[in-house]
Coordinates of C-alpha atoms and ligand atoms in Angstrom, one line a residue:
M5 CA 162.6 58.4 -221.9
S6 CA 159.5 59.2 -220.1
E7 CA 156.9 56.5 -219.5
T8 CA 154.5 58.2 -221.9
S9 CA 156.8 58.5 -224.8
G10 CA 155.1 55.7 -226.7
T11 CA 158.1 53.4 -226.7
S12 CA 156.8 51.0 -224.0
T13 CA 156.3 47.4 -225.3
G14 CA 152.8 47.0 -224.0
S15 CA 149.8 46.9 -226.3
P16 CA 147.2 49.7 -226.3
R17 CA 144.9 49.5 -223.3
L18 CA 141.5 48.0 -224.2
R19 CA 138.4 48.1 -222.1
A20 CA 138.4 45.2 -219.6
E21 CA 134.7 44.5 -220.6
L22 CA 135.9 43.0 -223.9
D23 CA 137.7 40.2 -222.1
G24 CA 135.8 37.0 -222.7
V25 CA 133.2 38.5 -225.0
P26 CA 131.7 35.4 -226.7
T27 CA 132.2 35.5 -230.4
Y28 CA 129.1 35.4 -232.6
K29 CA 129.0 32.1 -234.3
P30 CA 127.6 32.5 -237.9
G31 CA 125.7 29.6 -239.4
K32 CA 128.1 27.4 -241.2
P33 CA 127.9 27.7 -245.0
A34 CA 126.8 24.9 -247.2
A35 CA 129.9 22.9 -248.2
A36 CA 131.2 24.0 -251.7
G37 CA 131.6 21.2 -254.1
G38 CA 129.6 18.6 -252.1
P39 CA 127.0 16.5 -253.7
V40 CA 124.0 18.5 -252.5
A41 CA 124.4 21.1 -249.8
F42 CA 121.8 23.3 -248.2
K43 CA 122.5 25.9 -245.6
L44 CA 119.8 25.6 -242.9
S45 CA 122.0 27.2 -240.2
S46 CA 121.2 31.0 -240.3
N47 CA 117.4 31.3 -240.5
E48 CA 117.8 32.9 -243.9
N49 CA 115.1 33.1 -246.5
P50 CA 115.8 30.5 -249.1
Y51 CA 114.1 32.5 -251.9
P52 CA 116.4 34.6 -254.1
P53 CA 115.6 38.3 -254.3
L54 CA 112.4 39.3 -256.1
P55 CA 113.1 40.6 -259.6
G56 CA 111.6 44.0 -258.7
V57 CA 113.7 44.3 -255.6
L58 CA 116.8 43.2 -257.3
E59 CA 116.2 45.8 -260.1
S60 CA 115.9 48.6 -257.6
V61 CA 119.2 47.7 -256.0
V62 CA 120.9 47.4 -259.4
A63 CA 119.5 50.7 -260.5
G64 CA 121.0 52.4 -257.5
A65 CA 124.4 50.7 -257.8
D66 CA 125.8 53.4 -260.1
T67 CA 125.8 56.0 -257.4
F68 CA 127.6 54.2 -254.6
N69 CA 130.4 56.6 -254.8
R70 CA 128.0 58.8 -252.8
Y71 CA 127.0 58.5 -249.2
P72 CA 123.5 57.2 -248.6
D73 CA 120.7 59.4 -247.3
M74 CA 121.7 59.5 -243.6
A75 CA 118.2 60.0 -242.4
C76 CA 116.8 57.1 -244.5
T77 CA 114.0 59.6 -245.4
G78 CA 112.3 57.5 -248.0
L79 CA 112.4 54.3 -246.0
M80 CA 111.2 56.1 -242.8
E81 CA 108.2 57.6 -244.6
E82 CA 107.3 54.2 -246.1
L83 CA 107.6 52.5 -242.6
A84 CA 105.6 55.2 -240.9
E85 CA 102.8 54.7 -243.5
R86 CA 102.9 50.9 -243.4
F87 CA 102.9 50.6 -239.6
G88 CA 100.8 53.7 -238.7
V89 CA 103.5 55.3 -236.5
P90 CA 105.0 58.8 -236.6
V91 CA 108.4 59.1 -238.3
S92 CA 109.7 60.4 -235.0
H93 CA 109.1 57.0 -233.5
L94 CA 111.3 55.2 -236.0
A95 CA 115.0 54.5 -236.1
T96 CA 116.9 52.4 -238.6
G97 CA 120.1 50.5 -238.3
T98 CA 122.5 48.0 -239.8
G99 CA 120.2 45.1 -239.2
S100 CA 118.1 44.9 -236.1
V101 CA 121.2 43.8 -234.3
G102 CA 122.7 47.2 -235.1
V103 CA 119.6 48.8 -233.6
A104 CA 119.8 46.6 -230.5
Q105 CA 123.4 47.6 -230.0
S106 CA 122.3 51.3 -230.2
L107 CA 119.6 50.5 -227.6
L108 CA 122.2 49.2 -225.2
Q109 CA 124.5 52.2 -225.9
A110 CA 121.5 54.5 -225.1
T111 CA 120.5 52.8 -221.9
S112 CA 123.1 50.6 -220.3
G113 CA 126.7 50.7 -219.1
P114 CA 128.9 49.4 -216.3
G115 CA 126.9 48.7 -213.1
D116 CA 123.6 48.3 -215.0
E117 CA 121.8 45.0 -215.7
V118 CA 120.2 43.7 -218.8
I119 CA 117.7 40.8 -218.5
Y120 CA 116.9 38.3 -221.1
A121 CA 115.8 34.7 -221.4
W122 CA 118.4 32.0 -222.0
R123 CA 118.8 30.3 -224.3
S124 CA 117.8 33.1 -226.6
F125 CA 119.4 35.1 -229.4
E126 CA 123.1 34.8 -229.2
A127 CA 123.7 38.5 -229.9
Y128 CA 122.3 39.5 -226.5
P129 CA 125.2 38.4 -224.3
I130 CA 127.7 39.8 -226.8
I131 CA 126.3 43.3 -227.1
T132 CA 125.4 43.5 -223.4
Q133 CA 129.0 42.6 -222.4
I134 CA 130.4 45.1 -224.9
S135 CA 128.3 47.8 -223.4
G136 CA 129.8 47.1 -220.0
A137 CA 126.5 46.1 -218.5
T138 CA 125.9 42.8 -216.7
S139 CA 123.8 40.1 -218.3
V140 CA 121.0 38.6 -216.2
Q141 CA 120.0 35.4 -217.9
V142 CA 116.6 33.8 -216.9
P143 CA 116.2 30.2 -218.0
L144 CA 113.4 29.2 -220.3
T145 CA 110.7 27.1 -218.8
D146 CA 110.7 23.3 -219.3
G147 CA 108.4 24.0 -222.3
E148 CA 111.2 26.2 -223.9
V149 CA 109.2 29.4 -223.4
H150 CA 110.2 32.7 -221.8
D151 CA 109.5 32.5 -218.0
L152 CA 108.1 36.0 -217.8
D153 CA 107.3 35.7 -214.1
A154 CA 110.9 34.8 -213.3
M155 CA 112.0 37.7 -215.6
A156 CA 109.8 40.1 -213.7
E157 CA 111.2 38.9 -210.4
A158 CA 114.8 39.4 -211.7
I159 CA 114.3 43.1 -212.1
T160 CA 116.3 45.2 -209.6
D161 CA 117.2 48.9 -209.2
R162 CA 120.0 48.3 -211.7
T163 CA 117.9 46.9 -214.5
R164 CA 117.9 49.2 -217.5
L165 CA 116.8 47.0 -220.4
I166 CA 114.9 43.7 -220.9
F167 CA 114.9 41.8 -224.2
V168 CA 111.8 39.6 -225.0
C169 CA 112.6 37.7 -228.1
N170 CA 109.1 36.8 -229.6
P171 CA 109.2 34.3 -231.2
N172 CA 112.3 33.1 -229.4
N173 CA 115.5 32.3 -231.3
P174 CA 116.4 29.3 -231.3
T175 CA 113.4 27.6 -229.8
G176 CA 110.7 29.2 -232.0
T177 CA 108.3 29.5 -229.0
A178 CA 106.3 32.6 -228.5
V179 CA 104.6 34.3 -225.5
R180 CA 101.0 35.2 -225.8
R181 CA 99.2 38.6 -225.4
A182 CA 97.7 38.1 -221.9
E183 CA 101.0 36.9 -220.3
L184 CA 103.1 39.6 -222.1
E185 CA 100.7 42.4 -221.0
R186 CA 100.8 41.1 -217.5
F187 CA 104.6 41.2 -217.6
L188 CA 104.7 44.7 -219.1
D189 CA 102.4 45.9 -216.3
R190 CA 104.9 44.7 -213.8
V191 CA 108.0 46.4 -215.3
P192 CA 108.8 49.8 -213.9
S193 CA 108.3 52.6 -216.3
D194 CA 111.9 53.6 -216.3
V195 CA 113.1 50.2 -217.6
L196 CA 113.0 49.7 -221.4
V197 CA 111.5 46.5 -222.7
V198 CA 112.6 45.5 -226.1
L199 CA 110.3 43.2 -228.0
D200 CA 112.5 41.6 -230.6
E201 CA 110.2 40.5 -233.4
A202 CA 112.6 39.3 -236.1
Y203 CA 110.2 36.5 -237.0
K204 CA 106.9 38.4 -236.6
E205 CA 105.8 37.6 -240.2
F206 CA 106.0 33.9 -239.6
V207 CA 103.6 34.0 -236.6
R208 CA 100.3 32.3 -237.1
D209 CA 98.9 31.9 -233.6
P210 CA 96.4 34.8 -233.2
E211 CA 97.1 34.9 -229.5
I212 CA 100.6 36.1 -230.1
P213 CA 100.5 39.9 -230.0
D214 CA 101.9 42.4 -232.5
G215 CA 104.4 44.4 -230.5
I216 CA 103.5 47.6 -232.4
E217 CA 100.1 47.4 -230.9
L218 CA 101.6 47.0 -227.4
Y219 CA 104.1 49.8 -227.8
R220 CA 101.5 52.4 -228.6
D221 CA 100.4 53.3 -225.0
R222 CA 103.6 52.1 -223.3
P223 CA 106.4 54.6 -223.5
N224 CA 108.9 52.1 -222.1
V225 CA 108.4 49.5 -224.9
A226 CA 110.4 49.4 -228.1
V227 CA 109.9 47.0 -231.0
L228 CA 112.7 45.6 -233.2
R229 CA 111.9 44.4 -236.7
T230 CA 114.2 43.4 -239.5
F231 CA 114.3 43.0 -243.3
S232 CA 116.7 40.0 -242.9
K233 CA 114.2 37.1 -242.5
A234 CA 110.8 37.4 -244.1
Y235 CA 111.8 40.0 -246.5
G236 CA 115.0 38.2 -247.6
L237 CA 117.5 41.1 -247.3
A238 CA 119.9 39.5 -244.8
G239 CA 122.9 40.4 -246.8
L240 CA 122.0 44.1 -247.1
R241 CA 121.8 44.8 -243.3
V242 CA 118.7 46.8 -242.5
G243 CA 116.4 46.7 -239.5
F244 CA 114.5 49.2 -237.5
A245 CA 113.0 50.0 -234.1
V246 CA 109.6 51.5 -233.3
A247 CA 109.8 53.4 -230.0
H248 CA 108.5 56.5 -228.3
E249 CA 110.5 59.7 -227.8
P250 CA 113.0 60.0 -226.3
V251 CA 114.1 56.4 -227.0
A252 CA 113.8 56.7 -230.8
A253 CA 115.7 60.0 -230.7
A254 CA 118.4 58.4 -228.6
L255 CA 118.7 55.6 -231.2
R256 CA 119.1 58.0 -234.1
K257 CA 121.8 59.7 -232.0
T258 CA 123.8 56.5 -231.3
A259 CA 123.5 55.0 -234.8
V260 CA 126.6 54.7 -236.9
P261 CA 126.4 57.6 -239.3
F262 CA 125.5 56.4 -242.8
G263 CA 125.2 52.8 -241.5
V264 CA 122.4 51.8 -243.8
S265 CA 123.6 51.8 -247.4
Q266 CA 121.5 53.3 -250.1
L267 CA 121.2 49.9 -251.7
A268 CA 119.7 48.6 -248.5
Q269 CA 117.3 51.5 -248.2
D270 CA 116.1 51.1 -251.7
A271 CA 115.7 47.4 -251.4
A272 CA 113.7 47.8 -248.1
V273 CA 111.4 50.3 -249.8
A274 CA 110.9 48.1 -252.8
S275 CA 110.3 45.1 -250.5
L276 CA 107.6 47.0 -248.6
R277 CA 105.9 47.8 -251.9
A278 CA 106.2 44.1 -253.0
E279 CA 105.0 42.9 -249.6
D280 CA 102.1 40.8 -250.9
E281 CA 104.4 38.7 -253.0
L282 CA 107.0 38.4 -250.2
L283 CA 104.4 37.5 -247.6
G284 CA 103.1 34.8 -250.0
R285 CA 106.6 33.3 -249.9
V286 CA 106.4 33.5 -246.1
G287 CA 103.1 31.6 -246.3
S288 CA 104.8 28.8 -248.2
L289 CA 107.6 28.6 -245.7
V290 CA 105.0 28.5 -242.9
A291 CA 103.3 25.6 -244.7
E292 CA 106.7 23.8 -244.9
R293 CA 107.3 24.5 -241.2
E294 CA 104.1 22.8 -240.3
R295 CA 104.9 19.9 -242.6
V296 CA 108.4 19.5 -241.1
R297 CA 107.2 19.8 -237.5
A298 CA 104.4 17.2 -238.1
A299 CA 106.9 14.8 -239.7
L300 CA 109.3 15.1 -236.8
V301 CA 106.6 14.5 -234.3
A302 CA 105.5 11.5 -236.3
Q303 CA 109.1 10.2 -236.1
G304 CA 108.9 10.5 -232.3
W305 CA 110.7 13.8 -231.7
T306 CA 109.6 16.4 -229.2
V307 CA 109.5 19.7 -231.1
P308 CA 108.3 22.8 -229.4
D309 CA 105.5 24.7 -231.2
T310 CA 107.4 27.0 -233.5
Q311 CA 106.1 30.3 -234.8
A312 CA 109.3 31.2 -236.6
N313 CA 111.1 29.9 -239.7
F314 CA 113.0 27.1 -237.8
V315 CA 112.5 24.1 -235.6
W316 CA 114.4 23.3 -232.4
L317 CA 115.4 19.9 -231.2
R318 CA 116.8 19.6 -227.7
L319 CA 119.4 16.9 -228.3
G320 CA 121.7 17.5 -225.3
E321 CA 124.9 15.6 -225.6
R322 CA 123.8 14.1 -229.0
T323 CA 123.8 17.6 -230.6
A324 CA 127.1 17.4 -232.4
D325 CA 126.4 13.8 -233.7
F326 CA 123.0 14.9 -235.0
A327 CA 124.5 17.9 -236.8
A328 CA 127.1 15.6 -238.4
A329 CA 124.4 13.2 -239.5
C330 CA 122.6 16.1 -241.2
E331 CA 125.8 17.1 -243.0
R332 CA 126.1 13.6 -244.3
H333 CA 122.7 14.1 -245.8
G334 CA 123.7 17.4 -247.4
V335 CA 122.2 19.9 -245.0
V336 CA 124.0 22.2 -242.6
V337 CA 122.2 23.0 -239.4
R338 CA 123.0 25.1 -236.4
P339 CA 124.2 23.1 -233.3
F340 CA 124.4 24.7 -229.9
A341 CA 126.9 22.4 -228.2
G342 CA 125.5 20.3 -225.5
E343 CA 122.0 21.8 -225.9
G344 CA 120.3 21.3 -229.2
V345 CA 120.0 22.0 -232.9
R346 CA 118.2 24.7 -234.7
V347 CA 117.2 23.9 -238.2
T348 CA 116.0 26.6 -240.6
I349 CA 113.0 25.8 -242.9
G350 CA 114.4 26.0 -246.4
E351 CA 113.6 24.7 -249.8
G352 CA 111.3 21.6 -249.9
E353 CA 114.2 19.5 -251.1
A354 CA 116.4 20.7 -248.2
N355 CA 113.7 20.0 -245.7
D356 CA 113.2 16.5 -247.1
L357 CA 116.9 15.8 -246.7
F358 CA 116.8 17.0 -243.1
L359 CA 113.8 14.8 -242.4
Q360 CA 115.6 11.8 -243.8
A361 CA 118.6 12.6 -241.6
A362 CA 116.4 13.0 -238.5
E363 CA 114.6 9.7 -239.2
G364 CA 117.8 7.8 -239.7
F365 CA 119.3 9.3 -236.5
R366 CA 116.1 8.4 -234.6
K367 CA 116.2 4.8 -235.6
E368 CA 119.8 4.5 -234.3
L369 CA 118.9 5.8 -230.9
Ligands
LIG429 C1 118.0 37.1 -237.1 C2 117.6 37.9 -235.9 C3 117.7 39.2 -235.8 C4 118.0 40.0 -237.1 O1 119.2 40.3 -237.3 P1 119.6 41.4 -238.4 O2 120.7 42.2 -237.7 O3 118.4 42.3 -238.6 O4 120.0 40.7 -239.6 C5 117.3 39.9 -234.7 N1 116.9 39.2 -233.7 C6 116.8 37.9 -233.7 C7 116.2 37.2 -232.5 C8 117.2 37.2 -234.8 O5 117.1 35.9 -234.8

């Protein structure tokens, strides 16, 4: 038998880059059957789908024997109108993580470097490693904010892409216009800067820029947005990028064909049309965020200023104990072992339970 006859006992050869890829840790679900249980672990929107949005999805459900519109025509037109950008500057994907993965596929491979802050969104190291490129992680400042000067200094000839998560997941902190513009001015024009604005709609600080304004005269800036958070469509998987040609064209090339279902496209269009109502809900969540943060500060916690739908507590080695204390109070949070806990702003009742847990924990310190 020849060596290539297929009878060897080894397993198929897989790319070495996959060795040791960290696995994405989804937020733990609320315990079924518990007394009260709220999931504050995945930055989801606690409001159920709007009736009009739900109807549009249900109305389209009787044709899911068909493939969706691959070009997402209706959604692209709606987005172009809403954000004042040409359709040719848009690309959609299976959530903004799907689009981020396409961005890496389009720019980076073995030997290339991808810069991002750390700690930041846990998908970055995963999708970077899968692409074969090397992660260059630049620590957040002591104030838990992107260290843009250090990130600029980390740029080398091999840098292909830089993620700026604004506001940052999991700390909620955001970089302001002047510092971000100064950073963008320092980045070579052949390096793509990706402004990940998954939480844009929750931002209230007027000094925090809208990436879509920054991208307009900067061909090396791409903006990622998602329908998963403010618009409450996390389960349908739809996000998009705004970028100049040829970046947007490369994204459309690398996207999984028919990745965004027709249900997701219809829901996204209906959500843009119901934006006032959805942004009203975002306003309520922002009010809750401010209430929760003020209460935590009053309890004695240090909480970074958050512009997103979550708060961050740097608990260090007490992280796991704190998460367990929250679960005893009926709320599931997102611990990052040895670092801290991210807690999503949810229903008022859930937030109250979390505050009770935090207060009790604080007293025992
Ligand atoms: C939640 C989140 C996303 C969005 O993910 P989707 O794939 O669109 O659901 C993207 N970036 C960051 C930083 C996030 O926290």
